XYZ file of C-alpha atoms in Angstrom:
721
model
C 41.098 25.461 -126.149
C 44.094 27.443 -127.378
C 46.007 29.886 -125.240
C 44.068 32.885 -126.524
C 40.809 31.384 -125.380
C 42.112 31.285 -121.784
C 43.162 34.920 -121.841
C 43.720 36.882 -119.688
C 45.116 33.791 -117.915
C 48.621 32.896 -119.134
C 49.354 29.461 -120.590
C 51.588 28.698 -117.610
C 48.841 29.665 -115.185
C 46.428 27.388 -117.000
C 48.898 24.493 -116.892
C 49.489 25.042 -113.189
C 45.766 25.043 -112.391
C 45.416 21.758 -114.269
C 48.386 20.128 -112.549
C 47.912 17.089 -110.320
C 50.225 18.591 -107.681
C 48.656 20.893 -105.115
C 51.693 23.185 -105.009
C 51.499 23.792 -108.736
C 47.764 24.552 -108.517
C 48.494 26.912 -105.631
C 51.075 28.709 -107.766
C 48.496 29.108 -110.515
C 45.993 30.424 -107.963
C 48.462 33.059 -106.751
C 48.844 34.308 -110.307
C 45.043 34.501 -110.612
C 44.911 36.523 -107.419
C 47.592 38.939 -108.760
C 45.776 39.433 -112.045
C 42.451 40.080 -110.334
C 43.995 42.671 -108.033
C 45.362 44.501 -111.063
C 41.976 44.434 -112.783
C 40.282 45.738 -109.629
C 42.722 48.660 -109.575
C 42.088 49.343 -113.250
C 38.361 48.803 -112.743
C 38.309 46.249 -115.574
C 35.203 44.264 -114.688
C 35.085 42.672 -118.143
C 38.341 40.805 -117.608
C 37.332 39.896 -114.051
C 34.156 38.289 -115.325
C 36.172 36.623 -118.076
C 38.423 34.983 -115.478
C 35.403 33.924 -113.432
C 33.780 32.354 -116.499
C 36.955 30.420 -117.402
C 37.431 29.176 -113.835
C 33.756 28.309 -113.484
C 32.961 26.744 -116.850
C 36.286 25.363 -118.046
C 37.827 24.322 -114.757
C 35.245 23.845 -111.968
C 32.873 22.050 -114.357
C 35.573 20.154 -116.257
C 35.554 16.407 -116.761
C 39.063 16.176 -115.282
C 39.394 16.023 -111.470
C 42.628 18.040 -111.384
C 40.999 20.796 -113.417
C 38.032 20.845 -111.049
C 40.427 21.160 -108.114
C 42.222 23.981 -109.904
C 38.908 25.694 -110.607
C 37.973 25.702 -106.918
C 41.294 27.087 -105.721
C 41.284 29.582 -108.570
C 37.855 30.894 -107.624
C 38.967 31.236 -104.001
C 42.014 33.202 -105.203
C 39.746 35.410 -107.302
C 37.637 36.227 -104.248
C 40.761 37.126 -102.278
C 41.971 39.308 -105.103
C 38.598 41.035 -105.378
C 38.459 41.856 -101.691
C 35.514 44.147 -101.001
C 34.632 44.142 -104.695
C 33.689 40.467 -104.373
C 30.154 41.512 -103.417
C 29.493 42.217 -107.089
C 30.518 38.716 -108.200
C 29.128 36.450 -105.464
C 27.079 34.250 -107.806
C 30.016 33.593 -110.176
C 32.228 32.764 -107.194
C 29.883 30.528 -105.188
C 27.838 28.475 -107.625
C 30.650 26.675 -109.512
C 32.224 25.676 -106.189
C 28.926 24.374 -104.855
C 28.650 22.139 -107.897
C 31.841 20.370 -106.767
C 30.222 19.501 -103.412
C 28.552 16.608 -105.204
C 31.678 15.430 -106.997
C 32.460 11.711 -106.970
C 36.112 12.468 -106.081
C 36.489 13.092 -102.348
C 39.536 15.328 -102.924
C 37.506 17.529 -105.250
C 34.821 17.800 -102.561
C 37.445 18.667 -99.952
C 39.060 21.425 -102.041
C 35.613 22.761 -102.863
C 34.941 23.104 -99.092
C 38.255 24.848 -98.629
C 37.602 27.172 -101.561
C 34.119 28.102 -100.459
C 35.411 28.773 -96.956
C 37.851 31.339 -98.377
C 35.202 32.839 -100.643
C 32.715 33.218 -97.758
C 35.424 34.643 -95.537
C 35.906 37.445 -98.050
C 32.281 37.989 -99.068
C 30.791 37.588 -95.563
C 27.115 38.619 -95.496
C 26.930 39.034 -99.256
C 26.744 35.222 -99.645
C 23.432 35.073 -97.740
C 21.299 35.253 -100.911
C 22.866 31.848 -101.676
C 22.441 30.577 -98.132
C 19.990 27.820 -99.007
C 22.318 26.335 -101.634
C 25.287 26.565 -99.272
C 23.288 25.057 -96.404
C 22.051 22.246 -98.614
C 25.572 21.447 -99.739
C 27.051 21.497 -96.228
C 24.220 19.353 -94.823
C 25.120 16.602 -97.256
C 28.869 16.876 -96.666
C 28.455 16.514 -92.898
C 27.718 12.842 -93.487
C 30.453 12.373 -96.113
C 32.397 9.113 -96.047
C 35.707 10.992 -96.131
C 36.716 12.419 -92.760
C 38.728 15.246 -94.365
C 35.639 16.359 -96.254
C 33.580 16.257 -93.050
C 36.227 18.334 -91.268
C 36.250 20.860 -94.082
C 32.446 21.052 -94.061
C 32.509 21.613 -90.305
C 34.867 24.564 -90.634
C 32.731 26.063 -93.367
C 29.612 25.493 -91.278
C 31.074 27.418 -88.333
C 31.912 30.335 -90.574
C 28.426 30.447 -92.088
C 26.899 30.335 -88.589
C 29.021 33.306 -87.541
C 27.888 35.274 -90.563
C 24.200 34.460 -90.028
C 24.431 35.338 -86.348
C 25.900 38.772 -87.046
C 23.775 39.584 -90.070
C 20.515 41.567 -89.762
C 19.436 40.632 -93.282
C 19.154 36.852 -92.991
C 15.981 35.710 -94.790
C 14.562 33.174 -92.343
C 11.319 32.672 -94.245
C 13.189 31.712 -97.409
C 15.141 29.190 -95.385
C 12.135 27.454 -93.787
C 11.125 25.243 -96.757
C 14.654 23.820 -96.880
C 14.708 23.318 -93.124
C 11.363 21.489 -93.254
C 12.803 19.161 -95.856
C 16.215 18.521 -94.297
C 14.905 18.000 -90.765
C 13.588 14.595 -91.781
C 17.086 13.334 -92.590
C 17.856 9.876 -91.187
C 21.628 10.220 -91.084
C 22.889 11.000 -87.535
C 25.445 13.592 -88.712
C 22.852 15.357 -90.839
C 20.458 15.398 -87.893
C 23.106 16.816 -85.609
C 23.831 19.472 -88.203
C 20.141 20.442 -88.415
C 19.702 20.643 -84.647
C 22.819 22.762 -84.278
C 21.496 25.220 -86.847
C 18.109 25.534 -85.180
C 19.903 26.158 -81.912
C 22.067 28.869 -83.478
C 19.071 30.593 -85.056
C 17.139 30.435 -81.795
C 20.044 32.152 -80.023
C 19.936 35.107 -82.396
C 18.066 37.909 -80.550
C 16.440 39.306 -83.690
C 15.089 35.914 -84.826
C 11.896 34.523 -83.244
C 12.044 30.810 -83.914
C 9.052 30.121 -81.651
C 6.749 31.721 -84.211
C 8.022 29.266 -86.822
C 8.143 26.262 -84.489
C 5.168 24.489 -86.137
C 7.235 24.303 -89.330
C 9.883 21.996 -87.888
C 8.538 20.695 -84.550
C 7.559 17.330 -86.006
C 11.070 16.783 -87.330
C 12.619 17.716 -83.986
C 10.532 15.093 -82.223
C 11.687 12.515 -84.752
C 15.304 13.445 -84.044
C 14.601 13.226 -80.297
C 14.289 9.473 -80.705
C 17.655 9.075 -82.486
C 19.597 5.982 -81.479
C 22.671 8.143 -80.928
C 22.386 9.319 -77.288
C 24.402 12.475 -77.979
C 22.051 13.627 -80.738
C 18.971 12.764 -78.682
C 20.328 14.707 -75.721
C 21.161 17.671 -77.932
C 17.615 17.719 -79.309
C 16.144 17.281 -75.831
C 17.962 20.369 -74.576
C 16.830 22.349 -77.603
C 13.189 21.367 -77.055
C 13.510 22.277 -73.387
C 14.783 25.727 -74.389
C 11.851 26.181 -76.741
C 9.387 25.199 -74.014
C 10.923 27.761 -71.675
C 10.575 30.323 -74.443
C 6.897 29.403 -74.890
C 6.287 29.847 -71.160
C 7.829 33.309 -71.171
C 6.494 34.448 -74.535
C 3.640 36.913 -74.389
C 2.535 36.425 -77.970
C 3.319 34.710 -81.238
C 3.042 31.126 -79.973
C 1.023 29.099 -82.463
C -0.484 26.524 -80.126
C -2.996 25.394 -82.707
C -0.249 24.768 -85.235
C 1.622 22.475 -82.857
C -1.125 20.647 -80.941
C -1.810 17.934 -83.522
C 1.910 17.350 -84.002
C 2.308 16.747 -80.276
C -0.761 14.509 -80.149
C 0.723 12.370 -82.903
C 3.983 11.979 -80.985
C 2.115 11.019 -77.820
C 1.515 7.743 -79.688
C 5.232 7.180 -80.281
C 6.884 3.914 -79.275
C 9.755 5.919 -77.793
C 9.267 6.766 -74.105
C 11.239 10.020 -74.276
C 9.235 11.274 -77.250
C 5.970 10.364 -75.523
C 6.974 12.006 -72.262
C 8.154 15.184 -73.972
C 5.047 15.481 -76.162
C 2.749 15.048 -73.160
C 4.758 17.541 -71.134
C 4.408 20.093 -73.923
C 0.656 19.523 -74.225
C 0.256 19.893 -70.470
C 2.112 23.210 -70.660
C -0.017 24.278 -73.613
C -3.178 23.718 -71.559
C -1.708 25.824 -68.793
C -0.721 28.601 -71.186
C -3.443 28.564 -73.851
C -6.360 27.343 -71.733
C -9.592 27.031 -73.695
C -7.728 27.138 -76.999
C -6.790 23.503 -76.323
C -10.330 22.235 -75.665
C -10.828 21.541 -79.372
C -8.045 18.931 -79.248
C -9.682 16.881 -76.480
C -10.570 13.847 -78.675
C -7.049 13.474 -80.030
C -5.413 13.986 -76.650
C -7.502 11.421 -74.778
C -7.045 8.919 -77.589
C -3.281 9.303 -77.230
C -3.064 9.672 -73.464
C -5.464 7.098 -72.013
C -3.452 4.054 -73.183
C -0.444 5.394 -71.288
C -1.956 6.083 -67.875
C -0.640 2.835 -66.439
C 3.071 2.050 -66.273
C 4.128 -1.553 -66.675
C 7.782 -0.923 -65.863
C 9.899 1.708 -64.134
C 11.005 2.863 -67.563
C 7.421 3.848 -68.394
C 6.735 5.501 -65.044
C 7.572 9.012 -66.269
C 5.284 8.595 -69.259
C 2.424 7.435 -67.024
C 2.899 10.388 -64.672
C 2.973 12.838 -67.588
C -0.127 11.207 -69.055
C -1.995 11.500 -65.749
C -1.049 15.160 -65.347
C -2.167 15.923 -68.905
C -5.394 13.941 -68.503
C -6.288 15.727 -65.265
C -5.555 19.146 -66.756
C -7.684 18.358 -69.798
C -10.606 17.295 -67.614
C -10.393 20.595 -65.786
C -10.806 22.418 -69.101
C -14.253 20.903 -69.629
C -16.774 23.170 -67.973
C -20.481 23.936 -67.810
C -20.006 26.438 -70.628
C -19.373 23.511 -72.980
C -22.919 22.268 -72.413
C -24.572 24.836 -74.654
C -26.281 23.031 -77.511
C -25.502 24.194 -81.015
C -28.188 24.519 -83.662
C -26.964 21.278 -85.221
C -27.165 19.360 -81.943
C -30.575 20.448 -80.747
C -32.432 23.345 -79.223
C -30.331 26.346 -78.418
C -30.082 27.379 -74.798
C -29.406 30.974 -73.877
C -25.903 31.198 -72.381
C -25.606 32.649 -68.931
C -23.405 35.608 -68.160
C -19.794 34.570 -68.478
C -20.651 31.900 -71.044
C -21.363 34.291 -73.923
C -17.729 34.614 -74.985
C -17.153 30.893 -74.858
C -20.272 30.266 -76.945
C -18.984 32.426 -79.756
C -15.464 31.103 -79.533
C -14.283 28.715 -82.257
C -12.479 26.723 -79.549
C -15.292 24.312 -78.815
C -15.373 20.848 -77.303
C -16.185 18.283 -79.975
C -18.439 16.037 -77.893
C -19.234 13.692 -80.761
C -15.560 12.990 -81.401
C -14.882 12.503 -77.686
C -17.709 9.962 -77.471
C -16.337 8.211 -80.550
C -12.917 7.853 -78.947
C -14.419 6.565 -75.695
C -16.492 3.965 -77.537
C -13.498 2.818 -79.549
C -11.448 2.321 -76.387
C -14.265 0.462 -74.622
C -14.494 -1.932 -77.558
C -10.807 -2.544 -78.195
C -8.849 -1.182 -75.235
C -7.184 -2.986 -72.361
C -8.094 -2.830 -68.682
C -6.352 0.471 -67.923
C -7.682 2.330 -70.941
C -11.237 1.121 -70.367
C -11.164 2.373 -66.796
C -9.893 5.768 -67.945
C -12.446 5.912 -70.781
C -15.317 5.206 -68.389
C -14.033 7.901 -66.043
C -14.053 10.317 -68.982
C -17.599 9.364 -69.909
C -18.765 9.953 -66.349
C -16.973 13.291 -66.444
C -18.775 14.216 -69.666
C -22.151 13.170 -68.249
C -21.493 15.358 -65.228
C -20.032 18.449 -66.942
C -21.779 18.447 -70.331
C -24.857 16.216 -69.892
C -27.061 17.918 -72.486
C -24.593 17.664 -75.346
C -23.402 14.231 -74.259
C -26.961 12.897 -74.304
C -27.242 13.943 -77.944
C -25.088 10.891 -78.685
C -26.482 8.492 -76.089
C -27.612 6.062 -78.782
C -23.955 5.776 -79.768
C -22.425 4.974 -76.398
C -25.343 3.333 -74.560
C -25.092 0.009 -76.475
C -21.321 -0.003 -75.973
C -21.764 0.395 -72.207
C -24.193 -2.504 -72.159
C -21.661 -4.695 -73.947
C -18.969 -3.643 -71.491
C -20.943 -5.264 -68.662
C -19.447 -8.549 -69.879
C -15.883 -7.328 -69.383
C -13.677 -9.670 -67.373
C -12.454 -6.884 -65.083
C -14.584 -6.202 -62.017
C -13.305 -2.626 -61.807
C -14.345 -1.963 -65.400
C -17.807 -3.392 -64.734
C -18.089 -1.272 -61.581
C -17.352 1.947 -63.478
C -19.577 0.808 -66.326
C -22.460 0.365 -63.904
C -21.856 3.839 -62.514
C -22.015 5.300 -66.016
C -25.180 3.373 -66.843
C -26.744 4.463 -63.566
C -25.880 8.076 -64.348
C -27.423 7.735 -67.806
C -30.561 6.166 -66.328
C -31.071 8.964 -63.834
C -29.527 12.012 -65.492
C -32.037 14.867 -65.920
C -30.699 15.421 -69.431
C -32.219 12.086 -70.416
C -35.675 12.742 -69.018
C -38.475 13.082 -71.542
C -41.507 15.109 -70.699
C -40.119 15.979 -67.269
C -38.526 19.020 -65.776
C -34.888 19.325 -66.784
C -33.922 20.052 -63.227
C -35.472 16.895 -61.790
C -33.618 15.548 -58.776
C -31.420 12.524 -58.973
C -32.647 9.125 -57.668
C -30.635 9.406 -54.496
C -32.666 12.486 -53.573
C -36.086 10.939 -54.184
C -36.077 8.229 -51.561
C -39.232 8.997 -49.633
C -41.215 6.897 -47.240
C -43.800 6.427 -49.932
C -41.358 6.414 -52.822
C -43.429 4.011 -54.892
C -46.067 6.698 -55.201
C -43.686 9.491 -56.186
C -42.778 10.400 -59.739
C -39.800 8.329 -60.864
C -36.745 10.407 -61.816
C -35.539 7.647 -64.110
C -35.578 8.061 -67.871
C -36.269 5.676 -70.729
C -32.711 4.367 -70.683
C -33.257 2.849 -67.257
C -35.824 0.422 -68.682
C -33.534 -0.362 -71.614
C -30.699 -0.932 -69.185
C -32.728 -3.336 -67.061
C -33.939 -5.257 -70.116
C -30.423 -5.553 -71.497
C -29.113 -6.675 -68.133
C -31.686 -9.442 -67.935
C -30.853 -10.426 -71.491
C -27.209 -10.758 -70.497
C -28.171 -12.915 -67.516
C -30.345 -15.029 -69.809
C -27.427 -15.697 -72.152
C -24.874 -16.166 -69.375
C -26.811 -17.890 -66.620
C -23.670 -18.819 -64.746
C -23.540 -15.154 -63.711
C -26.516 -15.838 -61.446
C -24.668 -18.419 -59.403
C -23.652 -17.410 -55.858
C -20.419 -15.398 -55.727
C -20.628 -14.738 -59.459
C -20.825 -11.292 -61.043
C -24.605 -11.191 -61.312
C -24.928 -10.757 -57.565
C -22.269 -8.057 -57.597
C -23.957 -6.139 -60.431
C -27.410 -6.137 -58.872
C -26.173 -5.201 -55.398
C -24.048 -2.351 -56.722
C -26.914 -1.012 -58.816
C -29.054 -0.889 -55.695
C -26.451 1.441 -54.211
C -26.150 3.619 -57.317
C -29.891 3.974 -57.898
C -32.701 2.853 -55.593
C -33.251 -0.784 -54.704
C -36.987 -0.278 -55.131
C -36.616 0.900 -58.736
C -34.251 -1.952 -59.565
C -36.459 -4.671 -58.104
C -39.697 -3.242 -59.493
C -38.215 -2.957 -62.967
C -36.855 -6.503 -62.897
C -40.150 -7.800 -61.582
C -42.225 -6.078 -64.251
C -40.058 -7.601 -66.976
C -39.835 -11.082 -65.445
C -43.551 -11.518 -64.801
C -44.226 -12.322 -68.455
C -40.870 -13.995 -69.168
C -41.503 -16.784 -71.704
C -38.491 -18.796 -70.520
C -39.947 -19.912 -67.189
C -36.741 -21.730 -66.256
C -34.774 -18.519 -66.485
C -37.540 -16.618 -64.722
C -37.322 -19.043 -61.806
C -33.533 -18.681 -61.658
C -33.479 -14.876 -61.710
C -36.253 -14.702 -59.102
C -34.288 -17.003 -56.801
C -31.245 -14.770 -57.288
C -33.184 -11.578 -56.588
C -34.816 -13.183 -53.569
C -31.451 -14.195 -52.105
C -30.102 -10.661 -52.632
C -33.250 -9.166 -51.108
C -32.956 -11.308 -47.978
C -29.203 -11.191 -47.438
C -27.707 -7.925 -48.714
C -27.051 -5.064 -46.331
C -27.657 -2.602 -49.191
C -31.335 -3.621 -49.219
C -32.106 -2.999 -45.540
C -34.516 -0.138 -46.303
C -36.328 -2.163 -48.938
C -36.713 -5.098 -46.541
C -38.048 -2.760 -43.867
C -40.539 -1.314 -46.327
C -41.781 -4.783 -47.290
C -41.827 -5.994 -43.717
C -44.057 -3.204 -42.434
C -46.267 -2.516 -45.497
C -47.302 0.784 -43.941
C -47.920 2.739 -47.142
C -49.845 2.227 -50.328
C -46.533 2.378 -52.162
C -45.046 -0.459 -50.139
C -48.178 -2.565 -50.641
C -48.012 -1.903 -54.387
C -44.352 -2.903 -54.332
C -45.237 -6.158 -52.564
C -47.864 -6.996 -55.161
C -45.465 -6.160 -57.987
C -42.741 -8.415 -56.611
C -45.214 -11.159 -55.727
C -46.380 -11.577 -59.324
C -42.860 -12.319 -60.571
C -41.810 -14.179 -57.427
C -44.521 -16.709 -58.314
C -42.023 -18.238 -60.744
C -40.327 -19.719 -57.667
C -42.725 -21.169 -55.052
C -40.201 -21.052 -52.211
C -39.192 -17.470 -53.113
C -42.904 -16.597 -52.912
C -43.096 -18.097 -49.421
C -39.951 -16.149 -48.477
C -41.582 -12.919 -49.644
C -44.667 -13.718 -47.583
C -42.501 -14.360 -44.515
C -40.588 -11.116 -45.092
C -43.831 -9.139 -45.415
C -45.430 -11.037 -42.484
C -48.272 -12.336 -44.656
C -48.322 -15.660 -42.798
C -51.924 -16.551 -43.510
C -51.329 -16.327 -47.246
C -48.107 -18.327 -46.870
C -50.063 -21.035 -45.086
C -52.675 -21.081 -47.836
C -49.985 -21.326 -50.524
C -48.310 -24.234 -48.810
C -51.559 -26.180 -48.937
C -51.247 -26.169 -52.749
C -47.624 -27.335 -52.772
C -48.772 -30.931 -52.716
C -49.756 -30.495 -56.355
C -46.297 -29.202 -57.319
C -43.488 -31.354 -58.644
C -41.049 -31.808 -55.777
C -37.611 -31.845 -57.387
C -34.127 -31.816 -55.922
C -33.784 -28.121 -56.771
C -37.123 -27.452 -55.074
C -35.887 -29.140 -51.885
C -32.625 -27.207 -52.086
C -34.610 -23.970 -52.117
C -36.496 -25.056 -49.000
C -33.145 -25.879 -47.414
C -31.910 -22.343 -48.171
C -35.084 -20.847 -46.721
C -34.648 -22.828 -43.523
C -31.092 -21.484 -43.244
C -32.386 -17.949 -43.805
C -35.038 -18.386 -41.104
C -32.144 -18.989 -38.719
C -30.369 -15.813 -39.884
C -30.618 -12.331 -38.271
C -32.909 -11.192 -41.089
C -35.762 -13.293 -39.687
C -35.115 -12.699 -35.996
C -38.515 -11.022 -35.723
C -40.184 -14.115 -37.206
C -38.544 -16.431 -34.674
C -39.629 -14.198 -31.817
C -43.199 -14.267 -33.120
C -43.222 -18.032 -32.557
C -43.472 -17.285 -28.847
C -46.921 -15.766 -29.396
C -48.751 -18.831 -30.638
C -52.230 -17.396 -30.347
C -51.549 -14.559 -32.806
C -49.184 -16.440 -35.151
C -50.924 -19.763 -35.758
C -50.665 -19.269 -39.536
C -46.901 -18.816 -39.257
C -46.554 -22.004 -37.240
C -48.761 -23.967 -39.638
C -46.727 -22.748 -42.623
C -43.462 -23.732 -40.957
C -44.868 -27.159 -40.203
C -45.920 -27.290 -43.832
C -42.311 -26.696 -44.911
C -41.215 -29.359 -42.451
C -43.608 -31.880 -43.989
C -42.221 -31.153 -47.458
C -38.648 -31.838 -46.403
C -37.087 -35.281 -46.286
C -35.385 -36.089 -42.988
C -32.260 -34.086 -43.798
C -30.167 -31.598 -41.845
C -32.579 -28.849 -42.843
C -35.457 -30.994 -41.528
C -33.693 -31.442 -38.199
C -32.876 -27.725 -37.961
C -36.447 -26.617 -38.616
C -37.912 -29.286 -36.330
C -35.574 -28.204 -33.557
C -36.740 -24.619 -33.999
C -40.407 -25.648 -33.889
C -39.715 -27.741 -30.818
C -38.753 -24.508 -29.074
C -42.326 -23.243 -29.257
C -43.851 -23.343 -25.748
C -45.906 -26.546 -25.585
C -48.570 -25.088 -23.358
C -49.362 -22.529 -26.032
C -49.592 -25.161 -28.757
C -52.254 -26.929 -26.712
C -54.388 -23.789 -26.736
C -54.299 -23.341 -30.565
C -57.559 -25.286 -30.998
C -59.186 -23.619 -28.061
C -58.413 -20.066 -29.257
C -58.411 -19.918 -33.043
C -56.529 -16.972 -34.564
C -58.305 -14.310 -36.538
C -57.107 -14.340 -40.166
C -57.484 -10.592 -40.491
C -54.149 -8.734 -40.679
C -53.982 -5.894 -38.139
C -52.265 -3.669 -40.674
C -55.035 -1.626 -42.336
C -53.479 -1.296 -45.785
C -52.589 -5.000 -46.003
C -56.227 -5.934 -45.646
C -56.860 -4.134 -48.929
C -54.511 -6.449 -50.839
C -56.432 -8.943 -52.935
C -54.659 -12.104 -51.826
C -57.224 -14.258 -53.569
C -56.213 -12.714 -56.867
C -52.536 -13.109 -56.019
C -53.113 -16.750 -55.123
C -54.836 -17.311 -58.444
C -51.898 -15.664 -60.233
C -49.528 -18.011 -58.408
C -51.470 -21.043 -59.587
C -51.492 -19.749 -63.177
C -47.741 -19.207 -63.181
C -47.125 -22.674 -61.771
C -49.379 -24.091 -64.471
C -47.117 -22.427 -67.040
C -44.130 -24.096 -65.406
C -45.812 -27.532 -65.517
C -46.645 -27.035 -69.185
C -43.074 -26.029 -69.936
C -41.658 -29.099 -68.175
C -44.129 -31.335 -69.966
C -43.146 -29.872 -73.311
C -39.474 -30.402 -72.594
C -40.029 -34.014 -71.533
C -41.832 -34.768 -74.822
C -39.041 -33.496 -77.075
C -36.787 -36.591 -76.901
C -39.771 -38.894 -77.623
C -40.747 -36.849 -80.645
C -37.232 -37.040 -82.031
């Protein structure tokens, strides 16, 4: 360009602005400032804009670094010369300088920072329409490789912060999209810059950053986990300030906009992020109450895996998780148990529930059940325990709605019975027992039916059972598990534990009757024999079954007699267990008759072992009454004959010696009178006399015939092959 094309700038001024020496460029800038002042006085805006165009287009955007430097200092000088009039030329002053922020030459970037600082210092609040561009430029320069550039950007940043703080016209909403974008920066300096700006804006009284918190909360939590401790601490303090603000804020807090963000960060691998997210959610529950109930599935999915701390470092997270979990449980109430039209029949809400029914903040039971099932399938010990506790909580607080999805979680609970943890199995049994007896699962019965623990009557076998269809499914599945894993039925294995605990959770009578009804027609007679022997041992040895033993011993009601007959039919799979049941129920005459047929049975080692166990049991406190009855020979001749029958079946082993020694204790003078005074075979108990023992005996023989056929079939298989 010739000299005229640079007018009103003089040729010397142009040369100075293009010079490589700073002092020369400064001299040129001073001349620009003088000219601009003159044009301001003469109100010659045309020449002012002409100078701005030359400095912007021909210098600031030049291909030559020195010219670009001269353009920046020249524009700063123009702003100084304009003074208050600069407000009319802000765009022409700021935009060319901002372009140099991205220059490849670090010195150009530095002088651009210096120039913009001077321009902003003059224009003050009038630069705010260009705030986003300025902010964007500074955010990138804060992580510049050149320390001088970073220092210059820092000075400019402080000035901009002062202007924003004092200005009532800052457009926060226009700034939010840029903040949302920049907050995900990975560079530590850029992150520090972002956090400092959020802090500054939050300190401005007229700006409510809490309302906009959902816009950048996710990014703040990402920064919280920065590897630079200083940045992490800075972000931690900022989040703490926001949480205090939420606690004290009466309105404007968008809990629903932040809940899912916090839930996501509860799954973070960083302990501090996890702890902070859980702390926030716990506070949200305290502040927003029922608004948070809709986030129950996501919260429990994130929190349950963190309830147990493996190390001291994770202790805070575990404590925060427990506090959040407990608070969330407290949110679930009876009002959540109102069925929607999609889930089933509507129930009229009671007074106080009407508002909750119409509220959009509703517990998503289906999603909660889905999370629980997922954890039970794939979780570890701690999470499974917590998941089962949640399921029990749901069955207690919202049984109607929970039972809408019983077909989803019932099979999962049955599978969980095989878990290696005894505590998990214990809680699983409690949940299954609750399902089996919960009134919500009853079909064709009153919804308010009492629980099993409240239906134990003297004649309980005759009363209506409070158990629902899932009890039978549960018992069948339990037997199926025992069938597949027969080692569970060995002494001291889990099978004993499961059955005994179920007898505490429900009623022993229901458990044993259900098992017996299923076993009686069991095609696998070997398994049937094994499970009967297990049940018989539990019946005769467990303290939990004292009432059931008493009921069978006395047979004073029709219900107890029916129970005896029910058990007898399945106990026939094990001859010695059948004799044990007869001894327990004091049916000694029938026991004596049965023993007469034992000569036709195959006497195996296992058979003799069962007799050995029975002899040991006869010496236990359970059968103290039986031993005392041996003193009355005249009225207990059948008992003595049956015991002698057992003795004759035994080889001369320790059990033989023990039983013989016991029989030797019978008073000899009474034994001599047995022939002289034969005992009446009629049982003095009136209801027992109505039991058809002949039919029971025939059933015993039929079952044993099935066992012989099964053994014969098994013995022929190798020959056939």
